Every structure is written in structure tokens, then in C-alpha cells.
Short mmCIF file of C-alpha atoms in Angstrom, two decimals:
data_model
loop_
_atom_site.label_atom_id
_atom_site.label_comp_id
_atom_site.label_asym_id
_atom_site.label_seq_id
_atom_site.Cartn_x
_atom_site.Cartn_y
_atom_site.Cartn_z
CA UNK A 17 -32.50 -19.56 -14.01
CA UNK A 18 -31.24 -15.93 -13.58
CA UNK A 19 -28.84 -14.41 -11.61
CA UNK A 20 -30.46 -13.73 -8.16
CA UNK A 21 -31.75 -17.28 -8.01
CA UNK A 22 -28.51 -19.06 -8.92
CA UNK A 23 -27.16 -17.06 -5.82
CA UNK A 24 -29.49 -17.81 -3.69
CA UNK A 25 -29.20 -21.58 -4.65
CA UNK A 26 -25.04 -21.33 -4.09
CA UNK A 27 -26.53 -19.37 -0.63
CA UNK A 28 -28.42 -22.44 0.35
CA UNK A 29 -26.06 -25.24 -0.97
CA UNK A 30 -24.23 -23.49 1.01
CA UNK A 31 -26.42 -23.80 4.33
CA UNK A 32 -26.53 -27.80 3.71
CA UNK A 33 -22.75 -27.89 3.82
CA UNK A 34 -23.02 -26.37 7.70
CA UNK A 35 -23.37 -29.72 8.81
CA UNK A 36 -20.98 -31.67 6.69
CA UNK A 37 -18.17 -29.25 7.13
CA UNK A 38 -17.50 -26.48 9.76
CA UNK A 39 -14.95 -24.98 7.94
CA UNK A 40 -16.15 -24.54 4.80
CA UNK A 41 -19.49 -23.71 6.36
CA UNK A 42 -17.36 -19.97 7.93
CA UNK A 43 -15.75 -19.56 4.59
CA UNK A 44 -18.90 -19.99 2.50
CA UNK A 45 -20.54 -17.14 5.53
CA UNK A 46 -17.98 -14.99 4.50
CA UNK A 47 -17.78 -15.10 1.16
CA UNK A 48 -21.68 -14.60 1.20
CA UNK A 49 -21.15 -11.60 3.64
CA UNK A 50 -18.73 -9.78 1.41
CA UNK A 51 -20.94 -10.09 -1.81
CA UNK A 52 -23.79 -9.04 -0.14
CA UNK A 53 -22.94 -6.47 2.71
CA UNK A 54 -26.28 -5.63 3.98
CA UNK A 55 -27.18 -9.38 4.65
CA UNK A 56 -30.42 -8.70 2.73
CA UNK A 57 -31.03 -13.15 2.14
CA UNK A 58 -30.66 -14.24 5.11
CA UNK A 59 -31.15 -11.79 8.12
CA UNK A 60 -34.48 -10.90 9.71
CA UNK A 61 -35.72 -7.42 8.93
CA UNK A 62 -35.14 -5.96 12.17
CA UNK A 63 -31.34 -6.75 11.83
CA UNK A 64 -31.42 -5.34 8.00
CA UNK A 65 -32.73 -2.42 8.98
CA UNK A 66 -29.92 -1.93 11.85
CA UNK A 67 -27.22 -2.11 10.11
CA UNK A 68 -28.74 0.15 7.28
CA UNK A 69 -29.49 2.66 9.14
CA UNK A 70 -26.12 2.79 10.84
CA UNK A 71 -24.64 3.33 7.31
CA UNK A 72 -23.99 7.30 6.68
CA UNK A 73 -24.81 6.64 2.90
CA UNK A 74 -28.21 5.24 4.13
CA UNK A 75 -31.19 6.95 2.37
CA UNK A 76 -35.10 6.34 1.96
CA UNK A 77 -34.68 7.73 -1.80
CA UNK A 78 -33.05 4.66 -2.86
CA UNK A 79 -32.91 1.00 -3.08
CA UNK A 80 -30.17 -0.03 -1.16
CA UNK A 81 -29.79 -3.52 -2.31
CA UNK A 82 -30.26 -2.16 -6.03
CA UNK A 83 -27.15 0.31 -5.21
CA UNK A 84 -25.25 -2.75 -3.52
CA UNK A 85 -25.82 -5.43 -5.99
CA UNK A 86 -25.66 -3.33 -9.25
CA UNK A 87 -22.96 -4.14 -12.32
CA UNK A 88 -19.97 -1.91 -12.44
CA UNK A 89 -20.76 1.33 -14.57
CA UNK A 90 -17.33 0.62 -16.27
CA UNK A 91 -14.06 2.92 -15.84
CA UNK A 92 -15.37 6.24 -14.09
CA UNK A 93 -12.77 8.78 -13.99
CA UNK A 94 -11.70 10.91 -10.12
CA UNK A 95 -13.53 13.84 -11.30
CA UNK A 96 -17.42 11.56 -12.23
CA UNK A 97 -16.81 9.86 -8.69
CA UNK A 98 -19.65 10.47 -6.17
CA UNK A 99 -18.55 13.60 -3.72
CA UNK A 100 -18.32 10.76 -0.96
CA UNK A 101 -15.69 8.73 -2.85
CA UNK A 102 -14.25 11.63 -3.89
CA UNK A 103 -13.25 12.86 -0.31
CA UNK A 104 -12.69 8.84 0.56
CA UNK A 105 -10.13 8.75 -1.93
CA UNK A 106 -8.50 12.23 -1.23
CA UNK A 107 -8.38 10.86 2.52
CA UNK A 108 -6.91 7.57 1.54
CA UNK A 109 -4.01 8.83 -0.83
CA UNK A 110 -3.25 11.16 2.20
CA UNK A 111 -2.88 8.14 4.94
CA UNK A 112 -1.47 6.27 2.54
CA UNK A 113 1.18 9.54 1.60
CA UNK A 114 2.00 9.61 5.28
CA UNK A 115 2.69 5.86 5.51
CA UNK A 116 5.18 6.45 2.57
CA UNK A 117 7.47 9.12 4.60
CA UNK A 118 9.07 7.08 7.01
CA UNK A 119 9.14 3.42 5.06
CA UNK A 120 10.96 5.84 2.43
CA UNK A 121 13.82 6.90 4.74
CA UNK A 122 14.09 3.38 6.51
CA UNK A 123 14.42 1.43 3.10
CA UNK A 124 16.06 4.14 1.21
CA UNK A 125 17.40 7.09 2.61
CA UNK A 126 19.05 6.02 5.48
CA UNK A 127 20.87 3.15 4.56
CA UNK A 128 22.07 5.40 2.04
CA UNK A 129 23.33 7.94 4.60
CA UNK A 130 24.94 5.48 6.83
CA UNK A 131 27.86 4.49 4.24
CA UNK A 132 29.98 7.06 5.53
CA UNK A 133 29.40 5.23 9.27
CA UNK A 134 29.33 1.97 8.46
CA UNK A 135 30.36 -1.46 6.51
CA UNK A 136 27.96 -3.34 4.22
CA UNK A 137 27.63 -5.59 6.39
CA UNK A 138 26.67 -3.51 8.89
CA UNK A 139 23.85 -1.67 7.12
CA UNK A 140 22.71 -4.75 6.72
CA UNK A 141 21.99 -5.11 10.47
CA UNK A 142 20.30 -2.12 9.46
CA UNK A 143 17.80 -3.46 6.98
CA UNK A 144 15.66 -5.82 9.89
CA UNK A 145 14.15 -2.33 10.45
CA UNK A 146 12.27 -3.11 8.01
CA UNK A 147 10.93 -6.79 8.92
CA UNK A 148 7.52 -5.87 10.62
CA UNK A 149 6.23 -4.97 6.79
CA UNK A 150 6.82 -8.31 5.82
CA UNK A 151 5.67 -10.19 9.41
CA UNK A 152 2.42 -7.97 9.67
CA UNK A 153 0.15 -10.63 8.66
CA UNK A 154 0.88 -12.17 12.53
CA UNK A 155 -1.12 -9.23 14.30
CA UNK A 156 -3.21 -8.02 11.68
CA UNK A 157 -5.72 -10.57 13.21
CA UNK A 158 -5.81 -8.27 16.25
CA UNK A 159 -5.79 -4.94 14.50
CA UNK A 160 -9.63 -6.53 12.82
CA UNK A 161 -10.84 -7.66 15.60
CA UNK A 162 -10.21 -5.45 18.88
CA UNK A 163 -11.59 -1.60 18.01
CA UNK A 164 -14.06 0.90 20.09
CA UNK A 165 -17.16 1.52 19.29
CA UNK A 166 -16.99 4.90 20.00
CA UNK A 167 -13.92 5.60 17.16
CA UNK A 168 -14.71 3.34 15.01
CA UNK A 169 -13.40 -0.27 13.89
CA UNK A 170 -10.32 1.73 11.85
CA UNK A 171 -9.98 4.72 13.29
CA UNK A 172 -9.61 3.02 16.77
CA UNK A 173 -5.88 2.21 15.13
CA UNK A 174 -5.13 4.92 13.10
CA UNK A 175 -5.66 7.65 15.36
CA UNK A 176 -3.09 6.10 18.17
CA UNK A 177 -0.82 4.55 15.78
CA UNK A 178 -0.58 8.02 13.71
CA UNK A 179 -0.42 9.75 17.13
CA UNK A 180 2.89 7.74 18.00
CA UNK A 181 4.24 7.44 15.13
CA UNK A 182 4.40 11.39 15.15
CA UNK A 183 6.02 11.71 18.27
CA UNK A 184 8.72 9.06 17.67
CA UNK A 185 9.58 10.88 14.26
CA UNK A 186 10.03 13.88 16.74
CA UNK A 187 12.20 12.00 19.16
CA UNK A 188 14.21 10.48 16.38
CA UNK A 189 14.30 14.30 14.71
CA UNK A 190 16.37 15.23 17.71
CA UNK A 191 18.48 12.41 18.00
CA UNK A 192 19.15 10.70 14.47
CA UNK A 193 22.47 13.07 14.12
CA UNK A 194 23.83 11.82 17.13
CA UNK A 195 22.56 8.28 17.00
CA UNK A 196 24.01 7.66 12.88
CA UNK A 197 27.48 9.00 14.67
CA UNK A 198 27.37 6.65 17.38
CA UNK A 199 26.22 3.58 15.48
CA UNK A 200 29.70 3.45 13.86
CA UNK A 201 31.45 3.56 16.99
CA UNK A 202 33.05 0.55 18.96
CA UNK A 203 32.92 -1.49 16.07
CA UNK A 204 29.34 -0.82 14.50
CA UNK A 205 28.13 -2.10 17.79
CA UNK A 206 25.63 1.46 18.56
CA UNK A 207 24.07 0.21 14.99
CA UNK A 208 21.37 -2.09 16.94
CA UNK A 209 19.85 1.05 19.24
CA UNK A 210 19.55 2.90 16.29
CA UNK A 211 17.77 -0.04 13.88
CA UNK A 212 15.38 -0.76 17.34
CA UNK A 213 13.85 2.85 17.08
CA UNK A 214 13.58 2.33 13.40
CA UNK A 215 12.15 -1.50 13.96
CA UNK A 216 9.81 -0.05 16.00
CA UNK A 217 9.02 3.34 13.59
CA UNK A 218 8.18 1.01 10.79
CA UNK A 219 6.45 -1.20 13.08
CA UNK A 220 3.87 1.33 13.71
CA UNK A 221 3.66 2.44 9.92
CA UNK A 222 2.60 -1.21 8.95
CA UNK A 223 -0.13 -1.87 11.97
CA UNK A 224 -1.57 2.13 10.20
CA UNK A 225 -1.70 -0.13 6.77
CA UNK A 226 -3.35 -2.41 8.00
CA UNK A 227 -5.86 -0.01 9.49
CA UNK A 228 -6.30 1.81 6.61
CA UNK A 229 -6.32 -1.37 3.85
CA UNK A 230 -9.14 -2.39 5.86
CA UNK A 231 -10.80 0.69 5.93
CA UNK A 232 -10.44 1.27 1.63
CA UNK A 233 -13.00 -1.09 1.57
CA UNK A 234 -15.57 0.15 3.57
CA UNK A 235 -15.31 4.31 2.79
CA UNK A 236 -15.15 3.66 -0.84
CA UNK A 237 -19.04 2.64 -2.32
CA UNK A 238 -18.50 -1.43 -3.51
CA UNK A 239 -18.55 -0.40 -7.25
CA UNK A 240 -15.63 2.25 -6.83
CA UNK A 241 -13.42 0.01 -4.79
CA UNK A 242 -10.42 -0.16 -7.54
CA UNK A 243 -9.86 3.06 -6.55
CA UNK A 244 -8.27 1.72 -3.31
CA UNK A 245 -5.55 -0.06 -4.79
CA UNK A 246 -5.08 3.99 -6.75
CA UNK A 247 -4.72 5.65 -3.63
CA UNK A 248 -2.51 2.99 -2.29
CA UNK A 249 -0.45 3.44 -5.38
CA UNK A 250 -0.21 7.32 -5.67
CA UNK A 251 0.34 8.00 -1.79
CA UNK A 252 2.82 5.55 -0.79
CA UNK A 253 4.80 6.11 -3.94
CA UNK A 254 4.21 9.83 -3.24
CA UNK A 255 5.72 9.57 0.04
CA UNK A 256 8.29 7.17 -0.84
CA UNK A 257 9.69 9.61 -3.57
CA UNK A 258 9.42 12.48 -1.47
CA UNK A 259 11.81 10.99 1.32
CA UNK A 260 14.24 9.00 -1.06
CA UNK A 261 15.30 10.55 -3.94
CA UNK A 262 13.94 15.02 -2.96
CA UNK A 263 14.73 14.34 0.50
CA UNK A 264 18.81 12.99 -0.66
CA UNK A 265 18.76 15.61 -3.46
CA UNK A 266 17.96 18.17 -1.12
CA UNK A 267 20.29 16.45 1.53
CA UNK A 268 23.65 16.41 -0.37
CA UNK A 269 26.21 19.51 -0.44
CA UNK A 270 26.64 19.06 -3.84
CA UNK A 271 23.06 19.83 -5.09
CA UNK A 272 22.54 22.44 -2.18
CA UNK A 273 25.87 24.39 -3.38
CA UNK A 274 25.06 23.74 -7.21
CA UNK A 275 21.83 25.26 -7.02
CA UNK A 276 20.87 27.08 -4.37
CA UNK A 277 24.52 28.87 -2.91
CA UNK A 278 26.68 31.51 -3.88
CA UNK A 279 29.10 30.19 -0.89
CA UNK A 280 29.44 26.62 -0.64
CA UNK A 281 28.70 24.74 2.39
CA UNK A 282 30.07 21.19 3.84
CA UNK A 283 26.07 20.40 4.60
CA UNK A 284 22.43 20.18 2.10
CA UNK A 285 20.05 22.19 2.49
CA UNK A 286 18.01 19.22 4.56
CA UNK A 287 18.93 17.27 7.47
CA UNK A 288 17.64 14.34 8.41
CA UNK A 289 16.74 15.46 12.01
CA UNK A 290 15.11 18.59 10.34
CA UNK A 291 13.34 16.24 7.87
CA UNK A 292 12.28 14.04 10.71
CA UNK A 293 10.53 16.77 13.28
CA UNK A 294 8.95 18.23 10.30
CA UNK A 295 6.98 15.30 8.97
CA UNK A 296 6.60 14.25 13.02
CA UNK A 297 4.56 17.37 13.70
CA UNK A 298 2.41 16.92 10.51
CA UNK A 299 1.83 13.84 11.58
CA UNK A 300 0.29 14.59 14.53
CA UNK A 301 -1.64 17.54 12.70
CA UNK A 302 -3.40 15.09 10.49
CA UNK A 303 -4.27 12.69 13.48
CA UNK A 304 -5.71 15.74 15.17
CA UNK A 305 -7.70 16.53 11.89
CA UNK A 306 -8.94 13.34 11.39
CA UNK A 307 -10.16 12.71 15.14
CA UNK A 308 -12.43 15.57 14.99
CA UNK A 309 -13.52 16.26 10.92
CA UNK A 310 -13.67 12.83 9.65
CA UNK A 311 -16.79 10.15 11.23
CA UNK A 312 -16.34 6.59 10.09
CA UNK A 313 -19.57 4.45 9.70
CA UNK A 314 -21.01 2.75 12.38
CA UNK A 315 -21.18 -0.91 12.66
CA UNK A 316 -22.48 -3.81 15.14
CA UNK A 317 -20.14 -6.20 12.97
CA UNK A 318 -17.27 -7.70 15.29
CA UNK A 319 -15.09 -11.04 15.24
CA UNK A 320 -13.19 -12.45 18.14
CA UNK A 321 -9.85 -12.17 17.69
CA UNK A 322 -9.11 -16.10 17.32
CA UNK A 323 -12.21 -16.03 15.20
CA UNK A 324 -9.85 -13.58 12.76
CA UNK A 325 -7.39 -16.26 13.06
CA UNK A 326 -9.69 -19.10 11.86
CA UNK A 327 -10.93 -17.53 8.90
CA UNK A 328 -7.48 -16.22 7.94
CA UNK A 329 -6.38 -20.36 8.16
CA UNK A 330 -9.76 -21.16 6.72
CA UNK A 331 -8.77 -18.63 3.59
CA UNK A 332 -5.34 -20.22 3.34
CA UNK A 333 -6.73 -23.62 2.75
CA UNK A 334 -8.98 -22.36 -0.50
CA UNK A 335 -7.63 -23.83 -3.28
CA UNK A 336 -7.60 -20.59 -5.23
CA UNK A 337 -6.04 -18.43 -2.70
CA UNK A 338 -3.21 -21.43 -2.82
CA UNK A 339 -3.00 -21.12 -6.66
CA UNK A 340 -2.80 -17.38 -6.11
CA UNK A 341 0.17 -17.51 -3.76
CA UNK A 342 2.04 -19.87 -5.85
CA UNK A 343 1.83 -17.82 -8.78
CA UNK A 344 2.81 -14.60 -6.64
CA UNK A 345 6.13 -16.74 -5.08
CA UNK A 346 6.79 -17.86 -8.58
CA UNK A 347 5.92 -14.69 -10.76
CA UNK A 348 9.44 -12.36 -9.96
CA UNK A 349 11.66 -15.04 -11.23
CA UNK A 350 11.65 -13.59 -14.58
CA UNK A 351 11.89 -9.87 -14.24
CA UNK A 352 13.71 -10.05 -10.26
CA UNK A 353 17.14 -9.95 -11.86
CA UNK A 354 16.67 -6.40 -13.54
CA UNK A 355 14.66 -5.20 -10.38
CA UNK A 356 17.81 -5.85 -8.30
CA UNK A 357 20.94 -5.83 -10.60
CA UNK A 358 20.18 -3.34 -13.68
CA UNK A 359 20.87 -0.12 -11.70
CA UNK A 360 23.77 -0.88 -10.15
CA UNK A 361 25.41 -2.55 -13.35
CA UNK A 362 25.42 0.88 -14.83
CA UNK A 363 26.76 2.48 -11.80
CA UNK A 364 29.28 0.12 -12.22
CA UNK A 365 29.82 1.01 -15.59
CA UNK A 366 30.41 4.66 -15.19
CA UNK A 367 26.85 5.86 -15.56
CA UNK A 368 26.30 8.53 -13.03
CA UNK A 369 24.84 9.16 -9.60
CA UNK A 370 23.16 12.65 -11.54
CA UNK A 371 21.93 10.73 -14.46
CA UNK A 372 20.70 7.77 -12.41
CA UNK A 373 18.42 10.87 -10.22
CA UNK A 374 17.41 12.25 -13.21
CA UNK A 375 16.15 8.88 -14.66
CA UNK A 376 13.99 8.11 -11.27
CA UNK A 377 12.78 12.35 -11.75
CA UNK A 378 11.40 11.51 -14.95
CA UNK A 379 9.83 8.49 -14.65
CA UNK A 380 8.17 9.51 -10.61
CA UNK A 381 4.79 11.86 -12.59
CA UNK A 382 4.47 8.41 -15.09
CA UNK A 383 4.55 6.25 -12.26
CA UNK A 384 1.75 8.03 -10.50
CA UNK A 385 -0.38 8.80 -14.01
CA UNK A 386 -0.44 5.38 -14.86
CA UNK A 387 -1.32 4.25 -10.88
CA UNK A 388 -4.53 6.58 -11.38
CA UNK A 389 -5.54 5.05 -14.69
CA UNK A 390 -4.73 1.40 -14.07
CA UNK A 391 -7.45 2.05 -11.08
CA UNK A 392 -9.60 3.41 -13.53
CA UNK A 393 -9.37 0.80 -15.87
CA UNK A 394 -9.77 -2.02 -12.99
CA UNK A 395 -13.25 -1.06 -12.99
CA UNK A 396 -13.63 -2.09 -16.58
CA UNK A 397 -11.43 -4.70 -16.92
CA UNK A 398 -11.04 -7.88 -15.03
CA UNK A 399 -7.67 -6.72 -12.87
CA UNK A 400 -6.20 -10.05 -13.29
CA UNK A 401 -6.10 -9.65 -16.58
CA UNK A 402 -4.29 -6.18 -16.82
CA UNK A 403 -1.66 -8.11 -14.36
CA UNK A 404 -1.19 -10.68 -17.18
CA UNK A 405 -0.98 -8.03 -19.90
CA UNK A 406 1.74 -5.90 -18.01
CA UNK A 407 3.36 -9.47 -16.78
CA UNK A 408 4.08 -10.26 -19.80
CA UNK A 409 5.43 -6.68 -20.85
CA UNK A 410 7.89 -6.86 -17.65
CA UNK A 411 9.46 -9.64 -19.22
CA UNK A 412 10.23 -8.05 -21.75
CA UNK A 413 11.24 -4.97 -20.07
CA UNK A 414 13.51 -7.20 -18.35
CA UNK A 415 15.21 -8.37 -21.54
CA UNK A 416 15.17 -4.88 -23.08
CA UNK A 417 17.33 -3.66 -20.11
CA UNK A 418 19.89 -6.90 -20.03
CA UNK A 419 20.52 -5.12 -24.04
CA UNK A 420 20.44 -2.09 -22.31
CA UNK A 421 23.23 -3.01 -20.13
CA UNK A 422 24.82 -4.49 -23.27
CA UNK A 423 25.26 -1.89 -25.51
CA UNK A 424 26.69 0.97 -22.74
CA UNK A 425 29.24 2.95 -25.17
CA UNK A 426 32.45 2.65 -25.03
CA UNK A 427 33.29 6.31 -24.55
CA UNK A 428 30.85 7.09 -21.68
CA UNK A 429 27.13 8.26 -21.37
CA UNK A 430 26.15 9.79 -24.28
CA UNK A 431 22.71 11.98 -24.86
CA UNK A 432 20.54 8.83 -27.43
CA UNK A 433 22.02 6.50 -24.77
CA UNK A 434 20.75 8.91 -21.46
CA UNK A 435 17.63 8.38 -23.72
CA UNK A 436 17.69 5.07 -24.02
CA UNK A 437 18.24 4.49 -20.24
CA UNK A 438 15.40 6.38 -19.23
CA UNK A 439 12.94 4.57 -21.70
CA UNK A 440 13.82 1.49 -20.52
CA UNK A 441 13.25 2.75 -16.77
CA UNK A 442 10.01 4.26 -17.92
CA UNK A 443 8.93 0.96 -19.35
CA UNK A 444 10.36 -1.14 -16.83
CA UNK A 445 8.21 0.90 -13.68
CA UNK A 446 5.29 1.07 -15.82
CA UNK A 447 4.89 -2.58 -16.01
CA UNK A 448 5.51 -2.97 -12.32
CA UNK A 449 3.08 -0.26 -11.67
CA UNK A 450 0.23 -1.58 -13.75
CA UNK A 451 1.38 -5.36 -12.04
CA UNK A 452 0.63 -3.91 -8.65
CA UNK A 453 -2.46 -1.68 -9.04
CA UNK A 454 -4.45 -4.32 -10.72
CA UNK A 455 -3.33 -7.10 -8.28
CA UNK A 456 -4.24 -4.85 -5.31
CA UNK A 457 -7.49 -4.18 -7.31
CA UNK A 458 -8.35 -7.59 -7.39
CA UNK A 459 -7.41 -8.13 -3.83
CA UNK A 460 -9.84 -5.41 -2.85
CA UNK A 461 -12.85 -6.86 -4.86
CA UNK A 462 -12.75 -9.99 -3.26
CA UNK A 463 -11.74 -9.35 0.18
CA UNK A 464 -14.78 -9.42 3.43
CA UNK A 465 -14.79 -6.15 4.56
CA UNK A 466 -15.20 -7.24 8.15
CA UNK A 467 -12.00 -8.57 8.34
CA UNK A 468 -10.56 -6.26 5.26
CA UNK A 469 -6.98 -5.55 7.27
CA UNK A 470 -6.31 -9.44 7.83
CA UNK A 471 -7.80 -10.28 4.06
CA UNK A 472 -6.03 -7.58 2.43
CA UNK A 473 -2.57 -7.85 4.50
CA UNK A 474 -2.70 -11.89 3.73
CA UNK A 475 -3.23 -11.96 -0.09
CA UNK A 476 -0.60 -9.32 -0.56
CA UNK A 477 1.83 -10.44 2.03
#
């Protein structure tokens, strides 16, 4: 029996199952739907050739369930990508750059900058800004389901989402001086207005990834989609670098006086506010752009919203999505100690702010090298299997920087042991890198593209 007719057998076991069990009768649809997009088995031809011909890639020249159904061509590198995946992928790394700005500030930056306002305890009243990333699996149901025709299923989010986002950056721009000042006042109490504009900041940032996760796996051609989980890696970690550890360089007196003043100054060369309306007005730039220059496909496909809901509790009750969560709870327990700890033992030690910036520097261009080719090699390589190769060299990275810790000299930071600091971060990111690409790689391969925000959103939530 080949191939094609052991599918279509699984396709009509399948069918007989309808009748024995509704709900494994919606997640067998599905999982038939996302191997086989265009429907080709079981729709009638004038339905085929509607949603073909609503495709922009749709062409007389070819096959099109050759081009869907074809084996992967192995790793393909950016520059042998089709033009169209080429532009997808530009576009992606560029939402996903602009999701990185703000999520950088709210879980780095600012925190950081509020010290000199408030307690520890305090910034951590702060850190529920932050919440909606974690809780975005409750409306991404919603974000799937309800769209316009006329914008498309993703852009019907991004645009508005983008669009507001922008403008609250602006508001913020104008106000964060003020606001940072008066959150330390009467006791820390003005902390809660200002973590509510950020609550609802990052809010809007997570409902865009959810937009856009969904959208990877529809603008990218089936056999390059491990490039989504590359895009996803280079733009948020792009944008996260950008407004963490350039936007504090560039933010402290220190640097600003060190390198770029002949008469020192009691402010950096950045302010937040500054940093804030900039990134606000680019944001609204790139809304503008992508209203007018960029189409998305059309499509007739559309779920009810509680029908989003079902599937997502239909996917939760798979055995192997269960196994898959488990493993992800479980997986951190070896390496979450050095994630969390490691940096600030050496602080503690006496290793320095300047040495610690220079570390993170370094190791930001091998963080997004290896996110490119880890994409690359997902195409070759099952991704699940990368994640157990670089698994397995986190734990040791994780033991490798407990020694680290170890041996810190007696004397203070010396230049083999500056050396030896950044190796270990080098190694240490690498792993996690390679750990999240390939996961998100596998996530992408397997998730319906119909409901690709929900699917993505719940397997890595």
C-alpha cells in the first residue's frame, strides 16, 4: 500500500469514527484539513476550485496538490527561498521586531529604571504588566475566529492592534517621565496607574502575536514553514535587545559622558519618553505601510468563535499534546536555576555592570546567527530532535556555569576569566536558542492553519 492510499484509508477510518465519537470526529477534520489545505479528498470540485483560485500563489502552470503534498527539499537557505517567502519572511521578522520593542522595555528596561523610585517589592507590582503574554491563550479563540473579509482573517487584527499600540507608545512618550516620578509617591501607591497603561501596552502586543503566529503559517509556502519559528526568533530578540540592553546603554550618564561628551551631563543620551514617541510613530508608519502595500490571501474558511473554543479543548484532550505539555512544565527544572540565579551570583561577586553588557553585546549577533540556521536546519531535521540535542547541551551549560560561578578569582575579574564568562553565556543562549526555534518549528508544522493563532498560542503557552 503506498502513501496516498494509507491516507486516504486514515481519511476514511476517520469518517466511520463521525458517528461513534463527535469529538474525535472535529479533531480528526482538522488534522485532515491542515495536512491537506486545499481539501483536494474530500470536497466537490466546485469548492476546490474556490478556494484555489482565491489563493494569490494559484497558477494553471502547476499542480497544486503536487506543490502542497510534496517532501521537504531539505535545509534551503534565505537567499534559495522563493521571492514570495522571501518578502513573507522579511515581513514577519519586521512584525515580529516591532512586537519586541515594547515587551523589551516592560520586562526589562523599565523595571530597571524604576529602582531609583521604588522598593522591590514594589516593582514587583510592576511585573503583572506583563501577565496578558502568559493569559493570551483565553482570547486568542476570538482573535481566529472574528476577522473582515475585506482585510483579511490577520490583518483584520494587526492593522488596529498596531494602530493603537502606536498611539499609546505616543501617549506614554509624553507622560512616562512624569508618571515613573509619581509612582514612587505616597507610598508607591501612583505605581498601579502606571503598570495599567503598561498592562494594557503589552496587552495589545500579545493579541498582534497572536495575529501574526497565525498568519506565519499561511504567507509562508507549507514546505518553508520553519522559517516562521526564524523570524519569530530574529525579530523579537531583535527588538528585545534593541530596547533592553542599547536602549539602557544609551540611557545611562555614564556611557553618554564616556563616549559621546566632552562636558558631562546628569542625563543619557536617550530618554525613555524620547524612546517611546519614536518607536510610537514608526509604529503607526508600518501599520500605514502594511494597510495599503501588503494583500493577504483570500479565504471563505471561518469558525465560530465557540467552535475555536471546542477544538482548542478538543486539542487539549490528545494524548500527545498532553505528553507534550508535561514534558514542556517539566523540561526547565534542570537548566531554570542558571537561567535565573547565574547572573546575579556574579554581580554579587564583584563582576561588573560593564562586563555583564559586554557579555550580552557579544553573544546578541550569535543568538540571532544560530536562530536563522536552526530554522534552516528544521527543514532537514525532525525539530524535536534538534530540541533534544540542544536539551541535553543546556544541561550541561547549566553545570558548566555552577563551575563557572565556582572558580570566580579571588582577586577580581581577570581577562581568561572575562573569557570564560562569556563562553559560558555564549553556550548557555545558544542552547536556549536552538531549544526554542526548533520547538516553535515543530509547533508550526503541525498546527491547522485555520485556527493557527489559537493552535500556535496553546502549544507554546
Amino acid at each position: 500500500m503506498n502513501r496516498r492510499t494509507r491516507s486516504q484509508a486514515q481519511v476514511n477510518g476517520h469518517s466511520q469514527e463521525k458517528h461513534e465519537n463527535g469529538n474525535s470526529a472535529g479533531m480528526n477534520e482538522v488534522e485532515h484539513r491542515r495536512k491537506y489545505p486545499l481539501g483536494a479528498d474530500d470536497e466537490d470540485s466546485a469548492t476546490q476550485a474556490t478556494r484555489l483560485m482565491n489563493r494569490e500563489e494559484f497558477s494553471l502552470d502547476n499542480d497544486p496538490l503536487d506543490s502542497m503534498h510534496s517532501k521537504d527539499e531539505g535545509a534551503v537557505g534565505f537567499l534559495e527561498l522563493p521571492k514570495k517567502d522571501q518578502r513573507a519572511f522579511v515581513l514577519l521578522v519586521m512584525l515580529y521586531f516591532l512586537q519586541g520593542i515594547p515587551m523589551g522595555l516592560a520586562t526589562g528596561s523599565v523595571p530597571f529604571l524604576l529602582k531609583q523610585h521604588l522598593s522591590y517589592g514594589q516593582i514587583g507590582v510592576f511585573s503583572l504588566a506583563s501577565y496578558p503574554y502568559s493569559m493570551k491563550l483565553l482570547w486568542s479563540p476570538i482573535v481566529d475566529a472574528v476577522w473582515s473579509r475585506r482585510l483579511g482573517r490577520r490583518k483584520s487584527w494587526i492593522l488596529p492592534v498596531q494602530l493603537i499600540s502606536g498611539l499609546g507608545m505616543i501617549y506614554l512618550g509624553s507622560h512616562a517621565e512624569g508618571m515613573m516620578a509619581a509612582a514612587g509617591a505616597v507610598g508607591g501607591a501612583g505605581i498601579w496607574t502606571f503598570t495599567y497603561w503598561w498592562f494594557f501596552l503589552v496587552f495589545t502586543c500579545a493579541t498582534q502575536d497572536i495575529a501574526v503566529d497565525g498568519w506565519a503559517l499561511t504567507i509562508l509556502s507549507h514546505k518553508h514553514i520553519a522559517y516562521a519559528s526564524t523570524a519569530q526568533t530574529v525579530g523579537l530578540t531583535g527588538g528585545h535587545f534593541l530596547s533592553y540592553t542599547v536602549f539602557l546603554a544609551f540611557n545611562s550618564p555614564d556611557f553618554a559622558n564616556k563616549w559621546f561628551r566632552s562636558i558631562p551631563s546628569s542625563e543619557g543620551v536617550m530618554t525613555l519618553g524620547g524612546y517611546l514617541t519614536f518607536w510610537g510613530w514608526i509604529y503607526i508608519l508600518v501599520t500605514l505601510g502594511l494597510a495599503v502595500l501588503k494583500k493577504e490571501d483570500k479565504t471563505k474558511e471561518r469558525e465560530g468563535i465557540m467552535d475555536v473554543y471546542k477544538v482548542m479543548w478538543g486539542i487539549l484532550q490528545l494524548r500527545n499534546v498532553q505528553i507534550i505539555i508535561i514534558v514542556h512544565l517539566i523540561a526547565k527544572l534542570g537548566f531554570q536555576a542558571n537561567d535565573a540565579a547565574t547572573s546575579l551570583k556574579l554581580l554579587d561577586k564583584g563582576f561588573s555592570q560593564e562586563d555583564m553588557a559586554l557579555t550580552v553585546l557579544i553573544d546578541f549577533p550569535f543568538e540571532l546567527g544560530l536562530g536563522y540556521y536552526v530554522g534552516k536546519w528544521s527543514s532537514e531535521y525532525p525539530p524535536l530532535q534538534l530540541w533534544c540535542w540542544a536539551f541535553v547541551g543546556r544541561l550541561v551549560a547549566a553545570g558548566f556555569a555552577q563551575f563557572v560561578v565556582m572558580i570566580f578569582p579571588a582577586q577580581g575579574v581577570t581577562s581568561w576569566y572575562l573569557l570564560t564568562v562569556i563562553l559560558e553565556h555564549v553556550f548557555s543562549t545558544s542552547m536556549n536558542t536552538t531549544m526554542f526555534v526548533a520547538v516553535s518549528a515543530f509547533h508550526a508544522k503541525i498546527a491547522d492553519p485555520v485556527i493557527g493563532g489559537t493552535y500556535m498560542t496553546l502549544l507554546a503557552t
